[in-house]
Coordinates of C-alpha atoms in Angstrom, one line a residue:
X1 CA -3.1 21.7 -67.3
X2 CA -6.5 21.2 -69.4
X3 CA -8.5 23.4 -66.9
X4 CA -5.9 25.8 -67.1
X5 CA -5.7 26.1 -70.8
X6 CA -9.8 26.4 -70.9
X7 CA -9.7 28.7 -68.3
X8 CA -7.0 30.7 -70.0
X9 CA -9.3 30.3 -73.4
X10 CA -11.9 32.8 -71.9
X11 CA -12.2 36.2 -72.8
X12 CA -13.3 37.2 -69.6
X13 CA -13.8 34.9 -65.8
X14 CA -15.9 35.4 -63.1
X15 CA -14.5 36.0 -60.0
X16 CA -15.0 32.1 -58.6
X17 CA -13.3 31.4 -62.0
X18 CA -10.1 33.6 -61.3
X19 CA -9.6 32.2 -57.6
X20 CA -10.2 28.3 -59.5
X21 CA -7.0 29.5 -62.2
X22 CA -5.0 30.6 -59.4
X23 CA -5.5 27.7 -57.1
X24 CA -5.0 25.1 -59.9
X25 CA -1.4 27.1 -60.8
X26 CA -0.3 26.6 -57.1
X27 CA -1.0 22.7 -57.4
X28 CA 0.4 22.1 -60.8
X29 CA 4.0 23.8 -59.2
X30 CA 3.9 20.2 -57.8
X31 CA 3.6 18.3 -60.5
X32 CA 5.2 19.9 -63.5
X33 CA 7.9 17.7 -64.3
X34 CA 8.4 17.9 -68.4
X35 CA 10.0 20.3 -70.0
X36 CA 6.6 21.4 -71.5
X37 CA 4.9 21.3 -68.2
X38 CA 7.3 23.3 -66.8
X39 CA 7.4 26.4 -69.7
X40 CA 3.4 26.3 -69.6
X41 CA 3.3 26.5 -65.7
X42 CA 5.3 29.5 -65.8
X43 CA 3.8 31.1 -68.7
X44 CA 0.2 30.5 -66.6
X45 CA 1.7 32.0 -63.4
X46 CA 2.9 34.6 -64.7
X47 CA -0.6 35.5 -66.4
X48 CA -2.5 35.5 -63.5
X49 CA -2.3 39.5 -63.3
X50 CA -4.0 39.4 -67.1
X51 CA -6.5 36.8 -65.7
X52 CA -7.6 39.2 -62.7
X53 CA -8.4 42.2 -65.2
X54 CA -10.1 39.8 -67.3
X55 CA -12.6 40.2 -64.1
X56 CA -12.7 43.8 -63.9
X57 CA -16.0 46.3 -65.1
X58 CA -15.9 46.4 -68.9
X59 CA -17.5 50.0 -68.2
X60 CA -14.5 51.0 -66.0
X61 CA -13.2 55.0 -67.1
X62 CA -9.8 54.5 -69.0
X63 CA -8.7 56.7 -65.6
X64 CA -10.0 54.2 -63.0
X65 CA -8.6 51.2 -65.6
X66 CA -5.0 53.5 -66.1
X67 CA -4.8 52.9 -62.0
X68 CA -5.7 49.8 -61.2
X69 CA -3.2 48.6 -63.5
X70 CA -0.5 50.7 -61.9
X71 CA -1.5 49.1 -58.8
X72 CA -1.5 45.9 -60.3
X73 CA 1.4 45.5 -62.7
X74 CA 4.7 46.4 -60.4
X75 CA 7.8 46.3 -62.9
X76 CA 9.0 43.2 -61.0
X77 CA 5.8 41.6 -61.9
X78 CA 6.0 43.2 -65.8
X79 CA 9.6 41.2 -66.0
X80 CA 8.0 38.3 -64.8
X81 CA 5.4 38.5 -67.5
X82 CA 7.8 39.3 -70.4
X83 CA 10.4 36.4 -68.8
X84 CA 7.7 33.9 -68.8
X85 CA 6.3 35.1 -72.6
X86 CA 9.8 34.9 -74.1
X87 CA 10.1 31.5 -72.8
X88 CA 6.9 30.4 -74.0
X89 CA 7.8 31.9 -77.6
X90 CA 11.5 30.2 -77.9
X91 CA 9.4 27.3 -76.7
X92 CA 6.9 27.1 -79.2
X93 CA 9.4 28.3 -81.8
X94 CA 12.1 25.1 -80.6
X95 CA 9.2 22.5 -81.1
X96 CA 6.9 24.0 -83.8
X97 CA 3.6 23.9 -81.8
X98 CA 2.3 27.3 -82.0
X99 CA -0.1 27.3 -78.9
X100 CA 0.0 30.8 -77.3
X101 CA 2.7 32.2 -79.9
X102 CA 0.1 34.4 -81.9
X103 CA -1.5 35.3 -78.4
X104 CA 1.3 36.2 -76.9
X105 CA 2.4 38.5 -79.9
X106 CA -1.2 40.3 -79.7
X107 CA -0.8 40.9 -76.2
X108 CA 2.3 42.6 -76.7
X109 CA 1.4 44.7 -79.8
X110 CA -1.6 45.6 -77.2
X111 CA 0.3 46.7 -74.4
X112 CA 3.5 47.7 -75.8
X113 CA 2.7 51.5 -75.5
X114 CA 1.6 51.3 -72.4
X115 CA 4.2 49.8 -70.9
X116 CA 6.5 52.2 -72.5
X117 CA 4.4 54.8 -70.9
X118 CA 5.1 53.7 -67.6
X119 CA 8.6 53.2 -68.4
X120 CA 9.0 57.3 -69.0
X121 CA 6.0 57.9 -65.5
X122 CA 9.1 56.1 -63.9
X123 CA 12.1 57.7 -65.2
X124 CA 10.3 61.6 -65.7
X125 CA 9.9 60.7 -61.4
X126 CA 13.5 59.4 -61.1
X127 CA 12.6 55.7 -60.4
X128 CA 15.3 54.6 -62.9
X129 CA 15.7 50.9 -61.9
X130 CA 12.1 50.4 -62.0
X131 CA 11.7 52.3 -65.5
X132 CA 14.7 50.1 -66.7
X133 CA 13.1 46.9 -65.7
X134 CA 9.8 47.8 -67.2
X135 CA 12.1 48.9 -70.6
X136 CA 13.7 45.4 -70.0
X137 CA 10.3 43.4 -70.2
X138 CA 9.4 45.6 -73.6
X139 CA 12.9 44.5 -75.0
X140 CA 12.4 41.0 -73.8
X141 CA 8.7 40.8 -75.3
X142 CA 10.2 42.7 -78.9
X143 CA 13.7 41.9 -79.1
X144 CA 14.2 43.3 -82.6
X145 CA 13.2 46.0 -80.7
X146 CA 17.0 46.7 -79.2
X147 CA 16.5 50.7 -78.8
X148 CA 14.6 49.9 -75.4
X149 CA 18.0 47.4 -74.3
X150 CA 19.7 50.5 -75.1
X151 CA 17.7 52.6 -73.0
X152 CA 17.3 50.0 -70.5
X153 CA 21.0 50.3 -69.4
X154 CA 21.5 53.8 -69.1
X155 CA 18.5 54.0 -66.5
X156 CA 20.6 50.9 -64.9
X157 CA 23.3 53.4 -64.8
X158 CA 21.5 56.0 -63.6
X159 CA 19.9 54.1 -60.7
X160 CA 23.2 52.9 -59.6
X161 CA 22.4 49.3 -60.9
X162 CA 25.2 48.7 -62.6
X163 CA 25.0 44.8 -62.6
X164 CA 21.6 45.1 -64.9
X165 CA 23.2 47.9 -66.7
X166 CA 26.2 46.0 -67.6
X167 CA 23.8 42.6 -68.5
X168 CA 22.4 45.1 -70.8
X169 CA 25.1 46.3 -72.4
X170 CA 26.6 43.0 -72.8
X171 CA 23.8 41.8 -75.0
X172 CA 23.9 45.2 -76.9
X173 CA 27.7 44.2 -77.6
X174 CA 27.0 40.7 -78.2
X175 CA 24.3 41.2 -81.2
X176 CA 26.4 44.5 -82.3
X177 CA 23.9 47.4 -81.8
X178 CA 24.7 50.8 -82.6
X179 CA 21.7 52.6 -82.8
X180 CA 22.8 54.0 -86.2
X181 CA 20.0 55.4 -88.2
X182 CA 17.8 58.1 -90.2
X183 CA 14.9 59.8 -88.3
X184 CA 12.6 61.5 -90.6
X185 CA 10.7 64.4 -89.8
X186 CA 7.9 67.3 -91.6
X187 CA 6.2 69.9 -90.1
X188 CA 2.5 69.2 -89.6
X189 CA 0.6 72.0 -91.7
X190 CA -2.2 72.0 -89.5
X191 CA -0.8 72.5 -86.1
X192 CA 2.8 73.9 -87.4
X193 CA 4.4 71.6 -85.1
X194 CA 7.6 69.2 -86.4
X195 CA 6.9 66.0 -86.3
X196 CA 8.6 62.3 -86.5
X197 CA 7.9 59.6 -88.3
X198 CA 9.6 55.8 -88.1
X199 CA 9.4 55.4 -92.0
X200 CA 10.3 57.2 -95.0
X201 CA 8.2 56.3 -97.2
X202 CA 5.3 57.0 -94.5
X203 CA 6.4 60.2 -94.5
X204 CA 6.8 61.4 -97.9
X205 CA 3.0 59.9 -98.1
X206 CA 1.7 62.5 -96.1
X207 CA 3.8 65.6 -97.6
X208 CA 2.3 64.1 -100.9
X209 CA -1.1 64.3 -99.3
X210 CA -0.5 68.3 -98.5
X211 CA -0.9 67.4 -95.0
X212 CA 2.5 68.0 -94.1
X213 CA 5.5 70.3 -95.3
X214 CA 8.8 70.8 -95.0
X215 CA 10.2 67.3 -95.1
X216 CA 14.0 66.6 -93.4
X217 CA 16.2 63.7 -92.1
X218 CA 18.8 63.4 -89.2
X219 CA 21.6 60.7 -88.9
X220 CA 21.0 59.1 -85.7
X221 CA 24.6 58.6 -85.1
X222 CA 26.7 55.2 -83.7
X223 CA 26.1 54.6 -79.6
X224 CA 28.6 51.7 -79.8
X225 CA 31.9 54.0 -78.6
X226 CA 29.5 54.9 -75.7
X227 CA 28.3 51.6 -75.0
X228 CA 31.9 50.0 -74.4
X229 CA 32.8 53.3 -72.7
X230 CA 30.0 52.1 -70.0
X231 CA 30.6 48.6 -69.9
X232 CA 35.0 50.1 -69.3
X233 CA 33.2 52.3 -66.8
X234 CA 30.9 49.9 -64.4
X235 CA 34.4 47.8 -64.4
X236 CA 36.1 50.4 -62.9
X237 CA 33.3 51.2 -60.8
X238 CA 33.4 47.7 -59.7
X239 CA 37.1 48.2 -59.6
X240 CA 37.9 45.7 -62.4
X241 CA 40.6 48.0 -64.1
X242 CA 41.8 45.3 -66.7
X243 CA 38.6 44.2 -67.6
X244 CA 37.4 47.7 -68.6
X245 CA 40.9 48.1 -70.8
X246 CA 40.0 44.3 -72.2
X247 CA 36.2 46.1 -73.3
X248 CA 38.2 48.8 -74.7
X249 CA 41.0 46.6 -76.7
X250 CA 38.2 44.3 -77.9
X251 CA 36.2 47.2 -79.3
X252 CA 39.2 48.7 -81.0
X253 CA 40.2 46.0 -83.1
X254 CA 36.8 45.4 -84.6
X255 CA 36.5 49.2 -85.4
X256 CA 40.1 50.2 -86.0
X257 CA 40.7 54.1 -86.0
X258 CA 36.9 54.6 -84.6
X259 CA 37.2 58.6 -82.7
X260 CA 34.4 58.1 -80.4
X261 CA 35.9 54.5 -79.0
X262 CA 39.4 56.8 -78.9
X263 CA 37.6 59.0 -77.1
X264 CA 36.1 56.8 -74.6
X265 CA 39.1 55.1 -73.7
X266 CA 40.6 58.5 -73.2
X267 CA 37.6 59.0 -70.6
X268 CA 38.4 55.9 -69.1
X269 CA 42.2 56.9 -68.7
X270 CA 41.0 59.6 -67.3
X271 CA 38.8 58.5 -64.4
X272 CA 42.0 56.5 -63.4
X273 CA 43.6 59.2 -63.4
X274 CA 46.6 58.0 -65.4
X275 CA 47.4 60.9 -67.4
X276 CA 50.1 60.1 -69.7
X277 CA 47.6 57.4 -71.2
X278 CA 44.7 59.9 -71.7
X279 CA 47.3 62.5 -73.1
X280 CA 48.5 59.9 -75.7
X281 CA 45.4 58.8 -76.6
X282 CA 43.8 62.2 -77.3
X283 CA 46.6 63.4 -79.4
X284 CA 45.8 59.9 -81.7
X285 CA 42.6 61.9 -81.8
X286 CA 43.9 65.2 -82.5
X287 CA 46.2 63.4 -85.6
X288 CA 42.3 62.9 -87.1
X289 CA 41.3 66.1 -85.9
X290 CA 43.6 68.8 -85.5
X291 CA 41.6 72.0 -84.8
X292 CA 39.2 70.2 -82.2
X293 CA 39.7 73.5 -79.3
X294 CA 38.0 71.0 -76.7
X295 CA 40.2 68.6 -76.5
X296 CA 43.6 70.7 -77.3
X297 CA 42.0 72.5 -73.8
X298 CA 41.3 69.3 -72.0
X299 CA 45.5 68.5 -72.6
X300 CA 46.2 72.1 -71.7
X301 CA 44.2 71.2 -68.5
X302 CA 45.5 68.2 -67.5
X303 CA 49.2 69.1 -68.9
X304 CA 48.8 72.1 -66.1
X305 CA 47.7 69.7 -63.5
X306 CA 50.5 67.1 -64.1
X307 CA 53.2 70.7 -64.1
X308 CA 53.7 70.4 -67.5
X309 CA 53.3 74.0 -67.7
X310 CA 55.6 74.7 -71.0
X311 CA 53.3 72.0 -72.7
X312 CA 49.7 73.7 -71.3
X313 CA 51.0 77.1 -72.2
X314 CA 51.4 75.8 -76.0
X315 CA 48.2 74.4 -75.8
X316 CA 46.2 77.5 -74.7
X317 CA 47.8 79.3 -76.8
X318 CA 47.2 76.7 -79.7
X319 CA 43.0 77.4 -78.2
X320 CA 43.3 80.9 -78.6
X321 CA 44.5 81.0 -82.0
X322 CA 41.9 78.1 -83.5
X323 CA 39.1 80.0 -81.5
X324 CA 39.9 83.2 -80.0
X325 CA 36.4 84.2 -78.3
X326 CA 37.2 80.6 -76.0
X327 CA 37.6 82.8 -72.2
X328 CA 38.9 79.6 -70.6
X329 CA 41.5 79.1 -72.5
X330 CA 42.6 83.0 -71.6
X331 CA 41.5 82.5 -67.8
X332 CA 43.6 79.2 -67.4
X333 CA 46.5 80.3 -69.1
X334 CA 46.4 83.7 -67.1
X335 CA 46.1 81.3 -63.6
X336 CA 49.0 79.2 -65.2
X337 CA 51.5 81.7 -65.6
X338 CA 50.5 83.2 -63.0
X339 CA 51.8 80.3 -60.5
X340 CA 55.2 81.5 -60.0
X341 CA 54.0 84.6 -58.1
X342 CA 53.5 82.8 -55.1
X343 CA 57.1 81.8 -54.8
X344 CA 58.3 85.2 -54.9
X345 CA 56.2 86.4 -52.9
X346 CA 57.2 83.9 -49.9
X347 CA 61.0 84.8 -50.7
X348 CA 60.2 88.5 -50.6
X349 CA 58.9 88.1 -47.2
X350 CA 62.0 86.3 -45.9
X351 CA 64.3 89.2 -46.9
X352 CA 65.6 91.4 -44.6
X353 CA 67.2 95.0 -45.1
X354 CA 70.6 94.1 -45.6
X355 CA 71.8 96.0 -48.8
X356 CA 72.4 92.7 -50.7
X357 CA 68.9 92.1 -49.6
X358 CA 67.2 94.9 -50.7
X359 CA 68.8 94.7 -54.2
X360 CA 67.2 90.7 -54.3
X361 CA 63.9 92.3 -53.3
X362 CA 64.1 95.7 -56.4
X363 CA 65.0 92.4 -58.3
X364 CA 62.3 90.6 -57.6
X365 CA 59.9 93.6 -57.5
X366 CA 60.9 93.8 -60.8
X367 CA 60.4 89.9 -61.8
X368 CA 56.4 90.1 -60.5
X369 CA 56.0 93.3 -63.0
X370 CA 57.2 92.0 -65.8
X371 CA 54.8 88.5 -65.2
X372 CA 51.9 90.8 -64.0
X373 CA 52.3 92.4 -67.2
X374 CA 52.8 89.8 -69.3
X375 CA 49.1 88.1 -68.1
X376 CA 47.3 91.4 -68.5
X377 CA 46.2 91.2 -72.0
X378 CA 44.9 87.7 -71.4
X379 CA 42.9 88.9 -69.1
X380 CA 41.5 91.6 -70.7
X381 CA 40.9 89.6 -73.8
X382 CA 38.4 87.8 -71.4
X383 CA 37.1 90.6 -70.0
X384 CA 36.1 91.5 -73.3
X385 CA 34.6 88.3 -74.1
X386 CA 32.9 88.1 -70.4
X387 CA 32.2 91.3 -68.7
X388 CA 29.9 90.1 -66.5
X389 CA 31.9 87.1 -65.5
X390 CA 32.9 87.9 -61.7
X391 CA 35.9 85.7 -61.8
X392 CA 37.7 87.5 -64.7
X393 CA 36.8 90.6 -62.9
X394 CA 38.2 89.9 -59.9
X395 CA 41.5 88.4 -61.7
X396 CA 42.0 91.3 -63.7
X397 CA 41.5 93.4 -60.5
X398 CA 44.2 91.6 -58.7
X399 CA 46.5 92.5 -61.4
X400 CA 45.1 96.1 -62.0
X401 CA 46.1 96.6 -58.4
X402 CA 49.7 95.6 -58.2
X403 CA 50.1 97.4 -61.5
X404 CA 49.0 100.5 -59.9
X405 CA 46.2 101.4 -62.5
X406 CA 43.9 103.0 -60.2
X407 CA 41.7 104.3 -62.9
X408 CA 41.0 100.9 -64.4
X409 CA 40.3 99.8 -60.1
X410 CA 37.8 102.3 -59.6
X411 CA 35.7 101.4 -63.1
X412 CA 35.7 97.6 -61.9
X413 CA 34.9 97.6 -58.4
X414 CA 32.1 100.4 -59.4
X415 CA 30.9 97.1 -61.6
X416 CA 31.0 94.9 -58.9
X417 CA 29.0 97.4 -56.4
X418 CA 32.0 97.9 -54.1

């Protein structure tokens, strides 16, 4: 352990020097028995990387030095390394004897930025676990440092690994993150570009300075809704459909009448596809906010699905008159009413040409021109809105055609190249 520590001690070994550290870590795994012995074994394993570029050409480009370090420093390995360090720290901290806590916290402050560079290589090149674990280690090696947890877990998510992901989250939970804050930003007068800066008061310096202009702020606003929407979600992923409803419950009774937690149960609802509960909850929403077109829409939607069609049609309608220029809310309500068609249709066909017959089909002739009729305007209001949108086109074709306006048939297929 002595040789080790004076080893350690050295700003720089010799090669013979690195192979003596590594050899004397694989025979203390034999013998560390104490607690102490034990952390410091592990903190010295997991340094041996830091003890091999301790060998490397001080003259080395920053290129050549940038790859042998991505060569060398796997994010498995970087975990390690931030494991071992936290360990050492809690250690130190638990006993009072401060023997690699300063060290540690300059090798951090050192590589810190680099780390996080190779944490966005890995996620810009769609290696999400791997950018998660190296965002992991930072958070492990800075914990006050939580945005990099955060961040951590939603590449989990996105690389599918939800069991790290949902670690993550747990300890964002736990210690009550939310991400909440103020960014502050000025436009650099030099270059004219907007930049940001982590402090006011760093800020304001330089736009008292004249080297900057144009100072602003923006709220950063709460993540925890979306946080126990994920941890709801990986449940049901894992097919644990109580315990995502538990994650839900929980958050709502610490933040009582919270919309985004609303909202994220109402997701959650919906992924299981049990309407009436996603229905219910969005209209708790809607009594907080009771123009918000979106999710009036989404209840139109699933209303229309579930053949509540009275209930979609008052909520398309309720779209259009809150935001007229919305084309959905035309285009679906249009689809909607037009549903019945189908059914007369198929009865028309059965008829025969028995007088009694005949009279059913003038009648029902006359049932598909008044609901032909009747959707027209919609779709023509989204025409209006969306000329170039082939769907509405071809909708408002369909009903140009059994309405026998030939004129308005020529002027849209003559749009569509036919």
């Amino acid at each position: 352990m002595k040789a080790l520590k004076k080893l350690y001690a050295k700003d720089a070994l010799k090669t013979e020097e690195y192979t003596e550290y590594k050899n004397l870590v694989q025979k203390l795994e034999g013998l560390a028995t104490e607690e102490s012995d034990k952390v410091y074994l592990k903190f010295y394993k997991a340094m041996v990387p830091m003890m091999e570029m301790s060998t490397w050409d001080k003259n080395m480009s920053p290129v050549a030095m940038q790859t042998q370090m991505a060569k060398l420093f796997s994010p498995s390995l970087i975990e390690g390394m931030a494991l071992a360090m936290r360990e050492t720290l809690d250690y130190e901290a638990k006993t009072g004897k401060k023997i690699y806590t300063d060290d540690i916290n300059e090798t951090v402050q050192m590589f810190k930025g680099q780390l996080l560079n190779v944490a966005i290589t890995l996620g810009n090149s769609k290696q999400y676990v791997e950018s998660s674990k190296v965002l992991y280690s930072v958070y492990l090696m800075e914990p006050k440092e939580m945005d990099n947890l955060y961040f951590a877990a939603s590449y989990a998510v996105e690389g599918k690994d939800y069991d790290s992901a949902l670690k993550y989250y747990d300890i964002l939970k736990s210690k009550n993150y939310t991400g909440e804050g103020v960014k502050y930003f000025a436009k650099n007068k030099l270059s004219g570009e907007v930049e940001s800066f982590s402090d006011k008061a760093i800020r304001n310096k330089f736009v008292e300075l004249g080297q900057y202009i144009e100072p602003t702020e923006e709220k950063t606003p709460s993540k925890r809704g979306e946080i126990v929407k994920n941890i709801a979600l990986i449940h049901i992923q894992r097919g644990n459909v109580e315990a995502a409803k538990s994650a839900i419950a929980e958050a709502k009774k610490e933040f009582p009448g919270d919309t985004t937690l609303l909202l994220s149960e109402a997701d959650i609802y919906l992924k299981m596809n049990d309407i009436p509960s996603y229905q219910k909850v969005i209209k708790e929403v809607l009594e907080k906010n009771p123009d918000d077109h979106i999710l009036i829409y989404n209840l139109g939607v699933t209303s229309a699905n579930n053949n509540q069609f009275e209930e979609a049609e008052k909520y398309y309608r309720r779209v259009i008159e809150i935001k007229p220029d919305y084309t959905d809310a035309y285009v679906n309500l249009a689809d909607m009413m037009l549903k019945p068609d189908q059914k007369i249709v198929e009865e028309m066909n059965k008829l025969g040409y028995t007088e009694k017959d005949q009279k059913r089909f003038e009648f029902l002739k006359g049932e598909r021109q008044k609901l032909f009729s009747k959707v027209l305007p919609l779709l023509e209001s989204a025409y209006k809105l969306q000329p170039d949108n082939e769907g509405v086109i071809n909708g408002l074709l369909t009903v140009y055609k059994f309405l026998e306006r030939n004129d308005k048939v020529k002027e849209l297929k003559a749009q569509l190249g036919k």
